[in-house]
mmCIF file of C-alpha atoms and ligand atoms in Angstrom:
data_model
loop_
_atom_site.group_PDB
_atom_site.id
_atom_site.type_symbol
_atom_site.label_atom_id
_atom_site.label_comp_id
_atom_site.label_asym_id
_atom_site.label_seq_id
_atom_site.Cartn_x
_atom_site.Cartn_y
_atom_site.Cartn_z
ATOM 1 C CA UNK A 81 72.840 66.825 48.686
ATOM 2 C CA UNK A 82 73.494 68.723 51.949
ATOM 3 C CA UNK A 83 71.070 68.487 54.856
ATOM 4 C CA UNK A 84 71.685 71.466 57.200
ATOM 5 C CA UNK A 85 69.377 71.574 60.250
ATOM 6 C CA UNK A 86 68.348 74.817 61.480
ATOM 7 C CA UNK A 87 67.573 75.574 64.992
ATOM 8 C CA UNK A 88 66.742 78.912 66.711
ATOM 9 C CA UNK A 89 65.337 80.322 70.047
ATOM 10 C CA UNK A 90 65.715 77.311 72.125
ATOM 11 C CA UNK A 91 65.520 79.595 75.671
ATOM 12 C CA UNK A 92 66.062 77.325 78.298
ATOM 13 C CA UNK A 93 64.598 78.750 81.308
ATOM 14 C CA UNK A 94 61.550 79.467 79.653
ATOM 15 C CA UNK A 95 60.726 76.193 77.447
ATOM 16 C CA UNK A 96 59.019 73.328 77.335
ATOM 17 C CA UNK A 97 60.899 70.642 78.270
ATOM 18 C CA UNK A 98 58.770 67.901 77.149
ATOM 19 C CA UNK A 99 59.532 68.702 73.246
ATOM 20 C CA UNK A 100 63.302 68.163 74.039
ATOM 21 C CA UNK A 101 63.442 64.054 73.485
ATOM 22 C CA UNK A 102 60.927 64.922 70.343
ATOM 23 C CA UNK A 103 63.308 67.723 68.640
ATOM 24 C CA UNK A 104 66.385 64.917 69.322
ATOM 25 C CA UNK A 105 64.476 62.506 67.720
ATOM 26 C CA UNK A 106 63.049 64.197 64.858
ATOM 27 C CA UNK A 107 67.549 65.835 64.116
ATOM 28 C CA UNK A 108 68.041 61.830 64.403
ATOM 29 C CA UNK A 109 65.824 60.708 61.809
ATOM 30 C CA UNK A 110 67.010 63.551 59.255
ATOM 31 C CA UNK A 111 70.696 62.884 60.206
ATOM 32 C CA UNK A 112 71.972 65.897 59.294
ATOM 33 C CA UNK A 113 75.639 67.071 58.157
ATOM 34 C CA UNK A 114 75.531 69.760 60.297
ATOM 35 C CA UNK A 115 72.870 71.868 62.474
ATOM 36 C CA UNK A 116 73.243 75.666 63.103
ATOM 37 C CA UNK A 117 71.708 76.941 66.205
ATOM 38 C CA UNK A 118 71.053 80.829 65.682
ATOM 39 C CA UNK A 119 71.471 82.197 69.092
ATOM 40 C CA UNK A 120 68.914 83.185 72.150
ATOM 41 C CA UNK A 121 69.974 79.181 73.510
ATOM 42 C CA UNK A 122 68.390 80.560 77.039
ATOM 43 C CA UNK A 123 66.341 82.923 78.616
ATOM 44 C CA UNK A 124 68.200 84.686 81.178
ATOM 45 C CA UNK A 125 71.801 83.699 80.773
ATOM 46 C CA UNK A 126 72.449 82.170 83.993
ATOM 47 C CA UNK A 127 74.192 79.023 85.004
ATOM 48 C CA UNK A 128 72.065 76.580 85.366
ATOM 49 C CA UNK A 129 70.102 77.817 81.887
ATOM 50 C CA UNK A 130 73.429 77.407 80.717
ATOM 51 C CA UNK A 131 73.909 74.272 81.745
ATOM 52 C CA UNK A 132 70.809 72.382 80.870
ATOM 53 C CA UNK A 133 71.417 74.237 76.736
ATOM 54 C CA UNK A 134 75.102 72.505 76.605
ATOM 55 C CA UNK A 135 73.738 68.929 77.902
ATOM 56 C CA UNK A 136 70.580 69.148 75.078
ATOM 57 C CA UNK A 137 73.756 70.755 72.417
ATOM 58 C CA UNK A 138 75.455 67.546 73.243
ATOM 59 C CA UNK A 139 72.644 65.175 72.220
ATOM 60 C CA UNK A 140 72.703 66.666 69.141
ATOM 61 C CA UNK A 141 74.628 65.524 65.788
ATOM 62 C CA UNK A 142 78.186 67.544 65.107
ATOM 63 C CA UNK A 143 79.474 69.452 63.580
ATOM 64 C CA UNK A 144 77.461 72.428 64.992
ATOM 65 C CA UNK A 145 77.487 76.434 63.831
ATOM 66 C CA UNK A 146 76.290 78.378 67.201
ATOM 67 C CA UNK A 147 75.884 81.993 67.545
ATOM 68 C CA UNK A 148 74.456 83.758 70.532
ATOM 69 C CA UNK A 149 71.371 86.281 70.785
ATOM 70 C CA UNK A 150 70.300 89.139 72.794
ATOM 71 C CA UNK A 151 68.944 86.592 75.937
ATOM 72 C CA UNK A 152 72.418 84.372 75.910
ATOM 73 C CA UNK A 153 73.924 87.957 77.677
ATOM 74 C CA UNK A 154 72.094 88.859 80.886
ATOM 75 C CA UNK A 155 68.849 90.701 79.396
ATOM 76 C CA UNK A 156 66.912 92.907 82.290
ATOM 77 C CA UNK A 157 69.859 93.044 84.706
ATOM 78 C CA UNK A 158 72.246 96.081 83.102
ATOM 79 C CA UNK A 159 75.059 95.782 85.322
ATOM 80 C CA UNK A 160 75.248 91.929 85.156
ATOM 81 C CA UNK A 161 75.085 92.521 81.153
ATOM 82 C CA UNK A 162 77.614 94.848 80.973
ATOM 83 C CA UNK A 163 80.075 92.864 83.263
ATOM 84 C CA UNK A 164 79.134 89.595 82.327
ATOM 85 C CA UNK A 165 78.691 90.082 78.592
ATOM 86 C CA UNK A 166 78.699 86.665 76.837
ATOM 87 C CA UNK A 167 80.964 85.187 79.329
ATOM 88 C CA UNK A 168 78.597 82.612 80.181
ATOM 89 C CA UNK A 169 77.767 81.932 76.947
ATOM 90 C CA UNK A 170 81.769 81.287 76.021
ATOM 91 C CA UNK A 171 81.992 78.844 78.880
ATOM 92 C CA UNK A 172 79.184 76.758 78.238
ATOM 93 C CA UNK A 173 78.286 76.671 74.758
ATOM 94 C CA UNK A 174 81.373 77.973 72.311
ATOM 95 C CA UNK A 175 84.261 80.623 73.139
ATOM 96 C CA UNK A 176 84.589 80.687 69.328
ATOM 97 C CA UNK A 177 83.087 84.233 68.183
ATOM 98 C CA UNK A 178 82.425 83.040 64.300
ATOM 99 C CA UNK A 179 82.582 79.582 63.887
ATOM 100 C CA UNK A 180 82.280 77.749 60.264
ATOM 101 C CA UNK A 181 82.295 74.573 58.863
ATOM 102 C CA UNK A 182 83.364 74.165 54.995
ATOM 103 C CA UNK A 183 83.213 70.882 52.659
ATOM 104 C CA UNK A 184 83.031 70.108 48.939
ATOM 105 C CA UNK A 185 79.727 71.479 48.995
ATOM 106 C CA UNK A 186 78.709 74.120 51.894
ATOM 107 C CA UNK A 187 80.439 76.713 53.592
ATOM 108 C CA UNK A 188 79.177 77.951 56.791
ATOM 109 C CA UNK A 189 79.855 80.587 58.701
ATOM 110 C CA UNK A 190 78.363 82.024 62.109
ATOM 111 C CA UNK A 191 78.557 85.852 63.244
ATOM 112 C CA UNK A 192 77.556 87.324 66.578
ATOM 113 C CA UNK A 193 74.967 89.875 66.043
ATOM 114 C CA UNK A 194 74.189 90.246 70.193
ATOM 115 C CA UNK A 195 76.797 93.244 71.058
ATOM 116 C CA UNK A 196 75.846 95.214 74.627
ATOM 117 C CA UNK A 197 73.606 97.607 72.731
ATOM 118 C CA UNK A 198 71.357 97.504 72.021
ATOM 119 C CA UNK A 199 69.863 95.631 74.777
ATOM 120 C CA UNK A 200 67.378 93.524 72.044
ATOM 121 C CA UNK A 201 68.125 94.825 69.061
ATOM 122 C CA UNK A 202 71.349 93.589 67.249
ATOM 123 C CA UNK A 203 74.143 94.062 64.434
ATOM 124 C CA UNK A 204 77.252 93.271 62.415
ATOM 125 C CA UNK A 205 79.571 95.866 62.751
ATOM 126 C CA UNK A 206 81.409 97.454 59.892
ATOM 127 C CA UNK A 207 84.533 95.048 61.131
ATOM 128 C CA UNK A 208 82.514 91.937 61.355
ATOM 129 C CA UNK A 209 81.358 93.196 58.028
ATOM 130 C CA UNK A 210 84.511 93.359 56.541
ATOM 131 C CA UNK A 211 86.243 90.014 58.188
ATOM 132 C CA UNK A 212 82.885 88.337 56.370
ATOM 133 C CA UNK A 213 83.518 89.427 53.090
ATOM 134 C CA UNK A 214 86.906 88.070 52.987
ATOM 135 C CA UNK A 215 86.166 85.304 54.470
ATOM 136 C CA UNK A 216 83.279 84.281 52.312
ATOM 137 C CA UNK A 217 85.090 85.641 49.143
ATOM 138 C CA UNK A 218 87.746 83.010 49.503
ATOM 139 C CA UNK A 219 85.426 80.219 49.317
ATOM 140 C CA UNK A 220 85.029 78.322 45.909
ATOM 141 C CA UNK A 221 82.253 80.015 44.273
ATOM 142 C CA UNK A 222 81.053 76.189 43.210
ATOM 143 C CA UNK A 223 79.894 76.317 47.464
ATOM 144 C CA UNK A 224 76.472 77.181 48.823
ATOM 145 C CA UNK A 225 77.885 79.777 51.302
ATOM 146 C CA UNK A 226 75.446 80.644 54.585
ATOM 147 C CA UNK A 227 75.716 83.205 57.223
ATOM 148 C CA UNK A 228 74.293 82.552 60.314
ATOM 149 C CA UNK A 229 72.914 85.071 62.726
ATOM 150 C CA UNK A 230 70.635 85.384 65.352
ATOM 151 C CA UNK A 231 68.987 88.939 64.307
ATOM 152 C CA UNK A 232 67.590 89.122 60.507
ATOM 153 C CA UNK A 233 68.833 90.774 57.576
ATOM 154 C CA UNK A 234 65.756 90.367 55.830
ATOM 155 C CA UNK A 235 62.088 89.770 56.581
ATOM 156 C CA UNK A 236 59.276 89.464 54.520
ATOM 157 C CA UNK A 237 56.694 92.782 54.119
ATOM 158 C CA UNK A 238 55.101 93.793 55.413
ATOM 159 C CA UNK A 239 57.646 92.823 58.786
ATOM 160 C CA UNK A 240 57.435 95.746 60.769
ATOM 161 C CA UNK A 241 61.540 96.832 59.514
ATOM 162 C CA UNK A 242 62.495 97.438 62.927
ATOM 163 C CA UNK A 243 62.766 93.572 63.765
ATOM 164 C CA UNK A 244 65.572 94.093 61.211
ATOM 165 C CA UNK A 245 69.038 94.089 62.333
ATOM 166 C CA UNK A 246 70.596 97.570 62.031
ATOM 167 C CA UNK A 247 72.513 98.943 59.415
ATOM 168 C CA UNK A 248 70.911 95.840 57.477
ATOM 169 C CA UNK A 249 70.674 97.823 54.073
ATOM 170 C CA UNK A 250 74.823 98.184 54.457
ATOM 171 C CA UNK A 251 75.267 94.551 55.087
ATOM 172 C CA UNK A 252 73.259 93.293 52.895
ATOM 173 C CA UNK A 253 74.780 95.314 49.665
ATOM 174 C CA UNK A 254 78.160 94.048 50.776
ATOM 175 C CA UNK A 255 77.394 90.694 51.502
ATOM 176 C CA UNK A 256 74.945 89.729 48.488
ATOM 177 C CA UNK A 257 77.632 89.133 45.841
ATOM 178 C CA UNK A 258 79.312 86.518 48.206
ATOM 179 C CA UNK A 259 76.683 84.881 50.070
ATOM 180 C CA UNK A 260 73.802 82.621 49.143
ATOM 181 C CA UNK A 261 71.928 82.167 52.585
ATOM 182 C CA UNK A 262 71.247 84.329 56.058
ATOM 183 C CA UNK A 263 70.042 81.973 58.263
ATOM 184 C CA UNK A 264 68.246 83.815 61.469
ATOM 185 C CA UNK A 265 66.071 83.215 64.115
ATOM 186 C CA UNK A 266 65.353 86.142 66.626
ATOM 187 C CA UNK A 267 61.701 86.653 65.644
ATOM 188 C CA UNK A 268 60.180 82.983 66.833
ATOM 189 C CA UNK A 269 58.194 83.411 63.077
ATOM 190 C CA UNK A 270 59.259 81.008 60.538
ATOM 191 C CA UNK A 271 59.732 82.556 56.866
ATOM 192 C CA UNK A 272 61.723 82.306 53.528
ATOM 193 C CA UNK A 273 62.033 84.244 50.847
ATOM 194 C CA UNK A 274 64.910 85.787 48.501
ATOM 195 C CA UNK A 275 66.368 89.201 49.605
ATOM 196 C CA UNK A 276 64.545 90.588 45.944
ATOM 197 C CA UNK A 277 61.740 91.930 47.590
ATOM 198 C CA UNK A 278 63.540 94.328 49.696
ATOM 199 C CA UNK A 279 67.255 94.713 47.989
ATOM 200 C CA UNK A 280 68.074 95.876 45.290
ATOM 201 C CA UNK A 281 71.512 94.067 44.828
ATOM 202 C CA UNK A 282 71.861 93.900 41.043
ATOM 203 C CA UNK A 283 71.570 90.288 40.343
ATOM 204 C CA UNK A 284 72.921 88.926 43.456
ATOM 205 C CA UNK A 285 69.786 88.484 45.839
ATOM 206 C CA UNK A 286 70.241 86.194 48.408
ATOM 207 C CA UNK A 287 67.688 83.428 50.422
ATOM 208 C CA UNK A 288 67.113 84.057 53.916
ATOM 209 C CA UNK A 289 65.387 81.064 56.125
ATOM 210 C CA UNK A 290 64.411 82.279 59.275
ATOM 211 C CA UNK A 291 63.434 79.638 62.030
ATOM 212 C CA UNK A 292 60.635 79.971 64.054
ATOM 213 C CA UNK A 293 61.195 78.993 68.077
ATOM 214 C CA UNK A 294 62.141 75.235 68.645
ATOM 215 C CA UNK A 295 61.215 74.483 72.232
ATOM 216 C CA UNK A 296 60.682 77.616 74.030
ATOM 217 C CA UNK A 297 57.177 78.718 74.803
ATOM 218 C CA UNK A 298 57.220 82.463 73.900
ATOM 219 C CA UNK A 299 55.406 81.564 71.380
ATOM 220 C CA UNK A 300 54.506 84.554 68.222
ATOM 221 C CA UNK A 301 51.285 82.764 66.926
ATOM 222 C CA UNK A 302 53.264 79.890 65.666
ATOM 223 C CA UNK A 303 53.567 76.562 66.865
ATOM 224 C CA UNK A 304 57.336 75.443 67.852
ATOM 225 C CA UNK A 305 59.099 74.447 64.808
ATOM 226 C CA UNK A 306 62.587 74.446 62.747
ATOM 227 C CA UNK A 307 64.087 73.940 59.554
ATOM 228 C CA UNK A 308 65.754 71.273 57.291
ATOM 229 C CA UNK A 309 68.370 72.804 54.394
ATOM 230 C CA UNK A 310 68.622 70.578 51.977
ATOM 231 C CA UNK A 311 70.841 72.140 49.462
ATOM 232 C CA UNK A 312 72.666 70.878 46.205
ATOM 233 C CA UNK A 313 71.814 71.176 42.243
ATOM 234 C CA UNK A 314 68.301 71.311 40.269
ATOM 235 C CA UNK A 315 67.649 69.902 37.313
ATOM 236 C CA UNK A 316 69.766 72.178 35.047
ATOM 237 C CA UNK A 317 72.182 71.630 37.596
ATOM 238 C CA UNK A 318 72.115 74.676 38.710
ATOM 239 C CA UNK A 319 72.199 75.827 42.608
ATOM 240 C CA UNK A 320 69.220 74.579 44.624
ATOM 241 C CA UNK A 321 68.169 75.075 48.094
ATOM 242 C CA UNK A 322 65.085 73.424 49.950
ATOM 243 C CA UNK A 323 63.363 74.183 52.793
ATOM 244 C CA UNK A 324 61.631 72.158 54.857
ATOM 245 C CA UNK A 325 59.839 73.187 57.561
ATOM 246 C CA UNK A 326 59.271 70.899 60.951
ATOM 247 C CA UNK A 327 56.538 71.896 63.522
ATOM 248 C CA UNK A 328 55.105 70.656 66.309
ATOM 249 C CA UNK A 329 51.693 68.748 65.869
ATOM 250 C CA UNK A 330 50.206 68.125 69.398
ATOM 251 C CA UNK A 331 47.826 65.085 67.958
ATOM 252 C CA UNK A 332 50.833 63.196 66.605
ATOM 253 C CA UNK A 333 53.462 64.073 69.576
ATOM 254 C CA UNK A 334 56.370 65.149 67.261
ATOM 255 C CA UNK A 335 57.884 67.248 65.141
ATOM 256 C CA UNK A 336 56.704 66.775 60.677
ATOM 257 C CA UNK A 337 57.172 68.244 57.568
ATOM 258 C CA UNK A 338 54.189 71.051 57.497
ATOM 259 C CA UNK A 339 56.091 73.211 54.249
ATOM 260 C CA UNK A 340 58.367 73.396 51.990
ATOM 261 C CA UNK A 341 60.034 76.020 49.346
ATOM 262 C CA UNK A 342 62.887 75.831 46.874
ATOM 263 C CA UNK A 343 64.899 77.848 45.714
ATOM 264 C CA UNK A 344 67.278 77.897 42.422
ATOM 265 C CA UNK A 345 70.756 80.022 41.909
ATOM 266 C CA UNK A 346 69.745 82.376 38.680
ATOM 267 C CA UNK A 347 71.274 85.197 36.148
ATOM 268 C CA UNK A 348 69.647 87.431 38.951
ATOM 269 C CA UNK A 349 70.545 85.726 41.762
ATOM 270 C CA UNK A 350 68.371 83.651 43.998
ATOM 271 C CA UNK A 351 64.504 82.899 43.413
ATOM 272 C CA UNK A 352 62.072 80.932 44.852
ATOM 273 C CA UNK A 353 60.751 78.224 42.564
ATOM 274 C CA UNK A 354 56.572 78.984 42.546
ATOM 275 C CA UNK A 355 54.777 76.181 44.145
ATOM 276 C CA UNK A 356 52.850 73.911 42.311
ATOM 277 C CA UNK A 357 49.108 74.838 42.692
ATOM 278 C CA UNK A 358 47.191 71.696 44.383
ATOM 279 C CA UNK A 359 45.011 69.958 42.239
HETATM 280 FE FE1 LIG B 669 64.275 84.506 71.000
HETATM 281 FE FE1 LIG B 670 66.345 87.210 70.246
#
């Protein structure tokens, strides 16, 4: 079994900084085989923002999938954003534009959904597009394959659809037969579910895990928190994915397990696995 930690929203520059030994510790415990980090990694993209997000990144367990968001360019100042773009980002954090990570059991791969414009919205762009589905078609189809972004493909209802990246609809018809996960953040909201509800992609709906805001405190009604993937096979040996979600609880000073949700790879593609009522 796989255990993928999932990270989002971190916005240095506009965090608290006394959850950053906490979140360390809590990665530590679940030693992970890899954590993704989907994008917004500061608040206003400047140096020293910058600089304090790649010493934290470096605490952290490796290998590492990191995409930007919308605040890693320069947000409210348009001529700094349009010169600077993610140059900042590059030098600090990762000049690789869609980084992966494959083994005998995941395949990862990262895509920058923060273009210019719009300034907070985001994308994948019918090239990105394409260079994904070749990329995740070559993969073994025996893999879990996730795509990482920072904007989401999928939300559940009733999400207002705007928070949606755009041209989702398109990406998400091209990408279901080859993907099994979108992993987002963006929205600083935690929430799972399987791309069903909103897709119709003929037996190949997909899981998306968004995680909620790990340090920062802009917070959107929820308490700071991220995710654990632990992914590998059910009891029919079929596909599984679990979700775990960490938050922050103030009267024990750390970050614990507050949910969880499965999921299992079916004729129709993914579904959640109902909970079992409490007795
Ligand atoms: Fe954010
Ligand atoms: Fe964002």
């Amino acid at each position: 079994m796989r255990r993928v930690v999932h990270i989002s929203d971190l916005h240095f520059g506009h965090n608290d900084p006394t959850l950053l030994d906490p979140l360390r510790d809590a990665i530590a415990r679940i030693d992970p085989h890899v954590v993704i980090v989907s994008g917004d990694l500061v608040e206003h993209a400047t140096d020293e923002e910058f600089r304090a997000a790649q010493a934290f990144l470096r605490l952290l367990p490796c290998p590492q999938i990191v995409v930007p968001g919308n605040h890693d360019l320069p947000f409210w100042n348009l001529a700094r954003r349009v010169l600077e773009g993610l140059r900042k980002y590059r030098r600090y954090i990762t000049s690789d534009p869609s980084p992966e990570y494959v083994d005998d059991e995941i395949a990862i791969v990262g895509a920058d959904s923060a273009h210019l414009f719009p300034v907070k919205g985001g994308t994948v762009t019918s090239f990105q597009l394409k260079g994904l589905v070749n990329r995740f078609s070559s993969f073994p189809t025996g893999l879990v394959r996730i795509l990482v972004t920072h904007h989401p493909f999928d939300l559940p209802d009733p999400a207002n659809p705007h928070l949606l990246m755009g041209h989702a609809r398109r990406s998400v018809a091209r990408l279901a037969p080859v993907v099994d996960v979108l992993a987002a953040g963006h929205i600083h909201v935690s929430s799972v579910g399987s791309t069903s509800a909103r897709y119709n992609t003929a037996g190949h709906s997909m899981v998306y895990v968004q995680a909620g805001t790990a340090i920062s405190s802009r917070y959107k009604g929820e308490a700071n928190a991220f995710n654990l993937l632990r992914i590998g096979r059910g009891e029919a040996q079929q596909k599984q994915v679990i979700v775990d979600r960490y938050a922050w609880v103030n009267a024990r000073s750390s970050f614990v397990p507050v949910g969880s949700a499965e999921f299992l790879l079916g004729k129709e593609g993914w579904a959640q696995v109902p909970p079992v009522p409490a007795r």
